[in-house]
Short mmCIF file of N, CA and C in Angstrom, two decimals:
data_model
loop_
_atom_site.label_atom_id
_atom_site.label_comp_id
_atom_site.label_asym_id
_atom_site.label_seq_id
_atom_site.Cartn_x
_atom_site.Cartn_y
_atom_site.Cartn_z
N MET A 1 -13.41 6.05 -10.85
CA MET A 1 -13.23 5.32 -9.68
C MET A 1 -14.75 5.61 -9.15
N SER A 2 -15.27 4.65 -8.31
CA SER A 2 -16.77 5.16 -7.25
C SER A 2 -15.62 5.91 -6.61
N SER A 3 -17.05 6.63 -6.43
CA SER A 3 -17.47 7.72 -5.69
C SER A 3 -16.97 7.30 -4.11
N GLU A 4 -17.49 5.58 -3.89
CA GLU A 4 -17.23 4.88 -2.60
C GLU A 4 -15.72 4.96 -2.63
N VAL A 5 -15.29 4.87 -3.06
CA VAL A 5 -14.18 5.01 -2.85
C VAL A 5 -12.53 5.61 -3.48
N GLU A 6 -13.22 7.01 -3.42
CA GLU A 6 -13.34 8.12 -3.91
C GLU A 6 -12.95 8.63 -2.06
N GLU A 7 -13.88 8.44 -1.54
CA GLU A 7 -14.47 9.06 -0.03
C GLU A 7 -13.81 7.93 0.64
N THR A 8 -13.53 6.86 0.38
CA THR A 8 -12.43 5.84 1.20
C THR A 8 -11.43 6.29 1.30
N LEU A 9 -10.22 7.03 0.58
CA LEU A 9 -9.22 7.19 0.10
C LEU A 9 -9.36 8.72 1.09
N LYS A 10 -10.09 10.25 0.85
CA LYS A 10 -10.10 10.93 1.83
C LYS A 10 -9.97 10.98 2.59
N ARG A 11 -10.65 9.40 3.17
CA ARG A 11 -10.79 9.00 4.45
C ARG A 11 -9.70 8.72 5.07
N ILE A 12 -8.80 7.96 4.58
CA ILE A 12 -7.15 7.65 4.77
C ILE A 12 -6.35 8.98 4.47
N GLN A 13 -6.07 9.72 4.15
CA GLN A 13 -5.71 10.72 3.80
C GLN A 13 -5.39 11.87 4.72
N SER A 14 -7.24 11.79 5.40
CA SER A 14 -6.91 12.42 6.03
C SER A 14 -6.83 12.46 8.04
N HIS A 15 -6.07 11.60 7.96
CA HIS A 15 -5.52 10.61 9.35
C HIS A 15 -4.47 11.15 9.46
N LYS A 16 -4.17 11.42 10.32
CA LYS A 16 -2.97 12.62 11.13
C LYS A 16 -1.69 11.14 10.71
N GLY A 17 -0.80 12.24 10.18
CA GLY A 17 0.87 11.55 9.79
C GLY A 17 0.78 10.44 8.85
N VAL A 18 -0.54 10.61 8.16
CA VAL A 18 -0.60 9.98 6.65
C VAL A 18 0.30 10.69 5.15
N LYS A 19 0.61 10.34 4.82
CA LYS A 19 1.70 10.63 3.76
C LYS A 19 1.27 10.73 2.54
N GLY A 20 0.27 9.59 1.92
CA GLY A 20 0.35 8.98 0.89
C GLY A 20 -0.10 8.18 0.77
N VAL A 21 -1.17 7.77 -0.42
CA VAL A 21 -1.80 6.82 -0.24
C VAL A 21 -2.02 6.15 -1.98
N LEU A 22 -2.03 4.67 -2.14
CA LEU A 22 -1.15 5.39 -3.55
C LEU A 22 -2.22 3.61 -3.76
N ILE A 23 -2.87 3.55 -4.87
CA ILE A 23 -3.40 1.93 -5.30
C ILE A 23 -2.72 1.49 -7.02
N ILE A 24 -2.34 0.23 -6.79
CA ILE A 24 -1.37 -0.08 -7.41
C ILE A 24 -2.20 -1.05 -8.33
N ASN A 25 -2.25 -1.90 -9.15
CA ASN A 25 -3.02 -3.05 -10.46
C ASN A 25 -1.76 -4.11 -10.28
N ASN A 26 -2.49 -5.14 -10.25
CA ASN A 26 -1.13 -6.53 -10.06
C ASN A 26 0.08 -6.72 -10.81
N ASP A 27 -0.30 -5.56 -11.93
CA ASP A 27 1.87 -4.87 -12.25
C ASP A 27 1.99 -4.11 -12.02
N GLY A 28 1.76 -3.80 -10.22
CA GLY A 28 2.79 -2.47 -10.51
C GLY A 28 2.51 -1.57 -10.65
N LEU A 29 1.49 -0.98 -11.38
CA LEU A 29 1.13 -0.09 -12.45
C LEU A 29 0.37 1.01 -11.43
N PRO A 30 0.25 2.20 -11.51
CA PRO A 30 -0.24 3.07 -10.58
C PRO A 30 -1.59 3.31 -11.17
N ILE A 31 -2.87 2.88 -9.45
CA ILE A 31 -4.24 3.49 -10.79
C ILE A 31 -4.45 5.13 -9.86
N ARG A 32 -4.15 5.15 -9.19
CA ARG A 32 -5.00 5.88 -8.00
C ARG A 32 -3.67 6.60 -6.75
N SER A 33 -3.48 7.67 -6.91
CA SER A 33 -1.92 8.45 -5.96
C SER A 33 -1.94 9.85 -5.77
N SER A 34 -2.06 10.29 -4.25
CA SER A 34 -1.92 11.59 -3.39
C SER A 34 -0.56 11.64 -3.45
N MET A 35 0.39 11.05 -4.02
CA MET A 35 1.68 11.36 -3.63
C MET A 35 2.43 12.04 -5.60
N THR A 36 3.28 12.48 -4.75
CA THR A 36 4.13 13.27 -6.17
C THR A 36 4.56 12.14 -7.70
N PRO A 37 4.64 12.32 -8.50
CA PRO A 37 4.65 11.79 -10.10
C PRO A 37 6.14 10.60 -9.51
N GLU A 38 6.82 11.28 -9.41
CA GLU A 38 8.16 10.27 -8.32
C GLU A 38 8.25 9.77 -7.46
N ASP A 39 7.47 9.98 -6.78
CA ASP A 39 7.22 8.79 -5.71
C ASP A 39 6.24 7.86 -5.69
N THR A 40 5.72 8.04 -6.87
CA THR A 40 4.30 7.53 -7.27
C THR A 40 4.38 5.96 -7.92
N GLU A 41 5.83 6.53 -8.91
CA GLU A 41 6.91 5.73 -9.59
C GLU A 41 7.34 4.80 -8.79
N THR A 42 8.05 5.25 -7.23
CA THR A 42 9.16 4.70 -6.72
C THR A 42 8.34 3.46 -5.78
N TYR A 43 7.31 4.05 -5.07
CA TYR A 43 6.61 2.93 -4.31
C TYR A 43 5.75 1.86 -4.70
N SER A 44 5.29 2.42 -6.26
CA SER A 44 4.42 1.62 -7.27
C SER A 44 5.17 0.57 -7.22
N ALA A 45 7.04 0.55 -8.39
CA ALA A 45 7.82 -0.57 -8.57
C ALA A 45 7.81 -1.31 -6.92
N LEU A 46 8.46 -0.50 -6.02
CA LEU A 46 9.05 -1.10 -5.36
C LEU A 46 7.95 -2.06 -4.08
N VAL A 47 6.92 -1.59 -4.16
CA VAL A 47 6.11 -2.09 -3.40
C VAL A 47 5.72 -3.60 -3.88
N SER A 48 5.94 -3.09 -5.22
CA SER A 48 4.62 -4.49 -5.87
C SER A 48 5.19 -5.65 -6.02
N GLN A 49 7.27 -5.27 -6.47
CA GLN A 49 8.08 -6.41 -5.91
C GLN A 49 8.27 -7.02 -4.43
N LEU A 50 7.61 -6.37 -3.63
CA LEU A 50 8.48 -6.92 -1.94
C LEU A 50 6.49 -7.66 -1.62
N THR A 51 5.66 -7.17 -2.28
CA THR A 51 4.37 -8.00 -1.91
C THR A 51 4.63 -8.93 -2.71
N ILE A 52 5.23 -9.14 -4.12
CA ILE A 52 5.31 -10.50 -4.81
C ILE A 52 6.22 -11.52 -4.12
N LYS A 53 7.39 -10.76 -3.20
CA LYS A 53 7.67 -11.72 -2.94
C LYS A 53 7.44 -12.05 -1.69
N ALA A 54 6.72 -10.87 -0.49
CA ALA A 54 5.75 -11.82 0.55
C ALA A 54 4.70 -12.87 0.18
N SER A 55 4.35 -13.06 -0.49
CA SER A 55 2.94 -13.25 -1.12
C SER A 55 3.70 -14.93 -1.49
N SER A 56 4.93 -14.62 -1.90
CA SER A 56 5.49 -16.41 -2.58
C SER A 56 6.49 -17.18 -1.19
N VAL A 57 6.14 -16.01 -0.21
CA VAL A 57 7.15 -16.91 1.68
C VAL A 57 5.99 -17.57 1.96
N VAL A 58 4.94 -17.20 2.07
CA VAL A 58 3.36 -17.14 2.74
C VAL A 58 3.00 -18.08 2.15
N ARG A 59 2.69 -18.52 0.16
CA ARG A 59 2.99 -19.95 0.17
C ARG A 59 3.49 -20.70 0.32
N THR A 60 4.98 -20.40 -0.12
CA THR A 60 5.61 -21.23 0.27
C THR A 60 5.18 -22.32 1.70
N LEU A 61 5.38 -21.44 2.35
CA LEU A 61 4.84 -21.63 4.46
C LEU A 61 3.68 -22.83 4.41
N ASP A 62 2.38 -22.51 3.33
CA ASP A 62 1.32 -22.73 3.74
C ASP A 62 0.15 -22.74 2.27
N ASP A 63 0.56 -23.35 1.62
CA ASP A 63 -0.08 -23.83 0.08
C ASP A 63 -1.70 -22.97 0.33
N ASN A 64 -2.24 -23.16 1.49
CA ASN A 64 -3.61 -22.87 1.99
C ASN A 64 -3.51 -21.23 1.88
N ASP A 65 -2.80 -20.53 2.15
CA ASP A 65 -3.23 -19.77 3.11
C ASP A 65 -2.11 -18.42 1.88
N ASP A 66 -2.63 -17.07 2.29
CA ASP A 66 -2.34 -15.96 1.39
C ASP A 66 -2.03 -15.10 2.08
N LEU A 67 -1.37 -13.95 1.42
CA LEU A 67 -0.69 -12.90 2.05
C LEU A 67 -2.40 -11.88 2.44
N ALA A 68 -2.53 -10.69 3.63
CA ALA A 68 -3.63 -9.99 3.73
C ALA A 68 -3.14 -9.32 3.86
N PHE A 69 -1.99 -8.63 4.59
CA PHE A 69 -2.00 -7.59 4.96
C PHE A 69 -0.30 -7.45 4.74
N LEU A 70 0.57 -7.06 5.07
CA LEU A 70 1.67 -6.07 5.57
C LEU A 70 2.31 -5.07 5.34
N ARG A 71 2.82 -4.26 6.96
CA ARG A 71 3.25 -3.75 7.81
C ARG A 71 4.66 -3.81 7.72
N ILE A 72 5.50 -1.86 7.38
CA ILE A 72 6.73 -2.00 7.73
C ILE A 72 7.20 -0.91 8.02
N ARG A 73 8.09 -1.01 9.58
CA ARG A 73 7.93 0.03 9.72
C ARG A 73 9.70 0.26 10.17
N SER A 74 10.04 1.77 8.92
CA SER A 74 11.23 2.59 9.82
C SER A 74 11.35 3.23 10.53
N LYS A 75 12.37 4.28 11.19
CA LYS A 75 11.89 4.84 12.25
C LYS A 75 11.53 6.33 11.19
N LYS A 76 11.74 6.58 9.98
CA LYS A 76 11.06 7.91 8.78
C LYS A 76 9.77 7.22 8.77
N HIS A 77 8.88 5.84 8.15
CA HIS A 77 8.17 6.00 7.24
C HIS A 77 7.55 4.64 7.90
N GLU A 78 6.12 4.37 7.81
CA GLU A 78 5.48 3.31 8.27
C GLU A 78 4.46 2.90 6.74
N ILE A 79 5.05 1.82 6.02
CA ILE A 79 4.39 1.63 4.66
C ILE A 79 3.00 0.62 5.33
N MET A 80 2.04 0.45 4.92
CA MET A 80 0.95 -0.80 4.89
C MET A 80 0.32 -0.91 4.05
N ILE A 81 0.65 -2.22 3.44
CA ILE A 81 0.13 -3.02 2.18
C ILE A 81 -1.02 -3.85 2.40
N ALA A 82 -2.32 -3.61 1.83
CA ALA A 82 -3.23 -4.59 1.73
C ALA A 82 -3.39 -4.95 0.14
N PRO A 83 -2.91 -6.26 -0.34
CA PRO A 83 -3.52 -7.03 -1.50
C PRO A 83 -4.57 -7.31 -1.28
N ASP A 84 -4.65 -7.32 -2.70
CA ASP A 84 -6.67 -7.88 -3.55
C ASP A 84 -6.53 -8.58 -4.66
N LYS A 85 -7.28 -8.65 -4.75
CA LYS A 85 -7.33 -10.08 -6.14
C LYS A 85 -6.52 -9.11 -7.19
N ASP A 86 -7.59 -7.71 -7.76
CA ASP A 86 -6.78 -7.07 -8.39
C ASP A 86 -5.80 -5.96 -8.36
N TYR A 87 -6.15 -5.69 -7.00
CA TYR A 87 -5.19 -4.15 -6.72
C TYR A 87 -4.62 -4.39 -5.43
N THR A 88 -3.73 -3.65 -5.20
CA THR A 88 -3.08 -3.33 -3.90
C THR A 88 -2.85 -1.82 -3.41
N LEU A 89 -3.65 -1.66 -2.24
CA LEU A 89 -3.79 -0.53 -1.65
C LEU A 89 -2.32 -0.44 -0.36
N ILE A 90 -1.78 0.94 -0.69
CA ILE A 90 -0.58 1.23 -0.11
C ILE A 90 -0.68 2.80 0.52
N VAL A 91 -0.41 2.31 2.14
CA VAL A 91 -1.18 3.89 2.53
C VAL A 91 0.54 3.86 3.53
N ILE A 92 1.26 5.24 3.71
CA ILE A 92 2.55 5.66 3.55
C ILE A 92 2.36 6.22 4.62
N GLN A 93 2.96 6.57 5.45
CA GLN A 93 2.65 7.03 6.97
C GLN A 93 3.63 7.74 7.58
N ASN A 94 4.32 8.59 8.87
CA ASN A 94 4.80 9.03 9.34
C ASN A 94 4.21 8.20 11.25
N PRO A 95 5.29 7.31 11.14
CA PRO A 95 4.60 6.41 12.54
C PRO A 95 5.11 7.77 14.04
N GLN A 96 5.70 8.79 13.35
CA GLN A 96 5.77 9.80 15.49
C GLN A 96 4.70 10.52 15.13
N GLU A 97 3.67 10.34 14.22
CA GLU A 97 2.29 11.47 14.07
C GLU A 97 1.33 11.02 13.95
N THR A 98 1.44 9.68 14.26
CA THR A 98 -0.04 8.86 14.59
C THR A 98 -0.71 8.75 15.75
#
């Protein structure tokens, strides 16, 4: 990965409350992760399925629209998902620490 991408990932990771940063490809396979291998596998598989479903919902509602960003907040975590053409950026943070 380019140094610009690495710097961006380090900057995101350094924010207060960020627990992990993950980049996956369109097949749901991890490209880059700051999390444990187990967490990387879990988040990659589940978030990729969720992103596909959410994209489908947006497309069903409006054929000319695309999913740009998805944010899920629970009591323990906040998951921010930014899908793009080839990759998806996932950031997991503790909402109590932000």
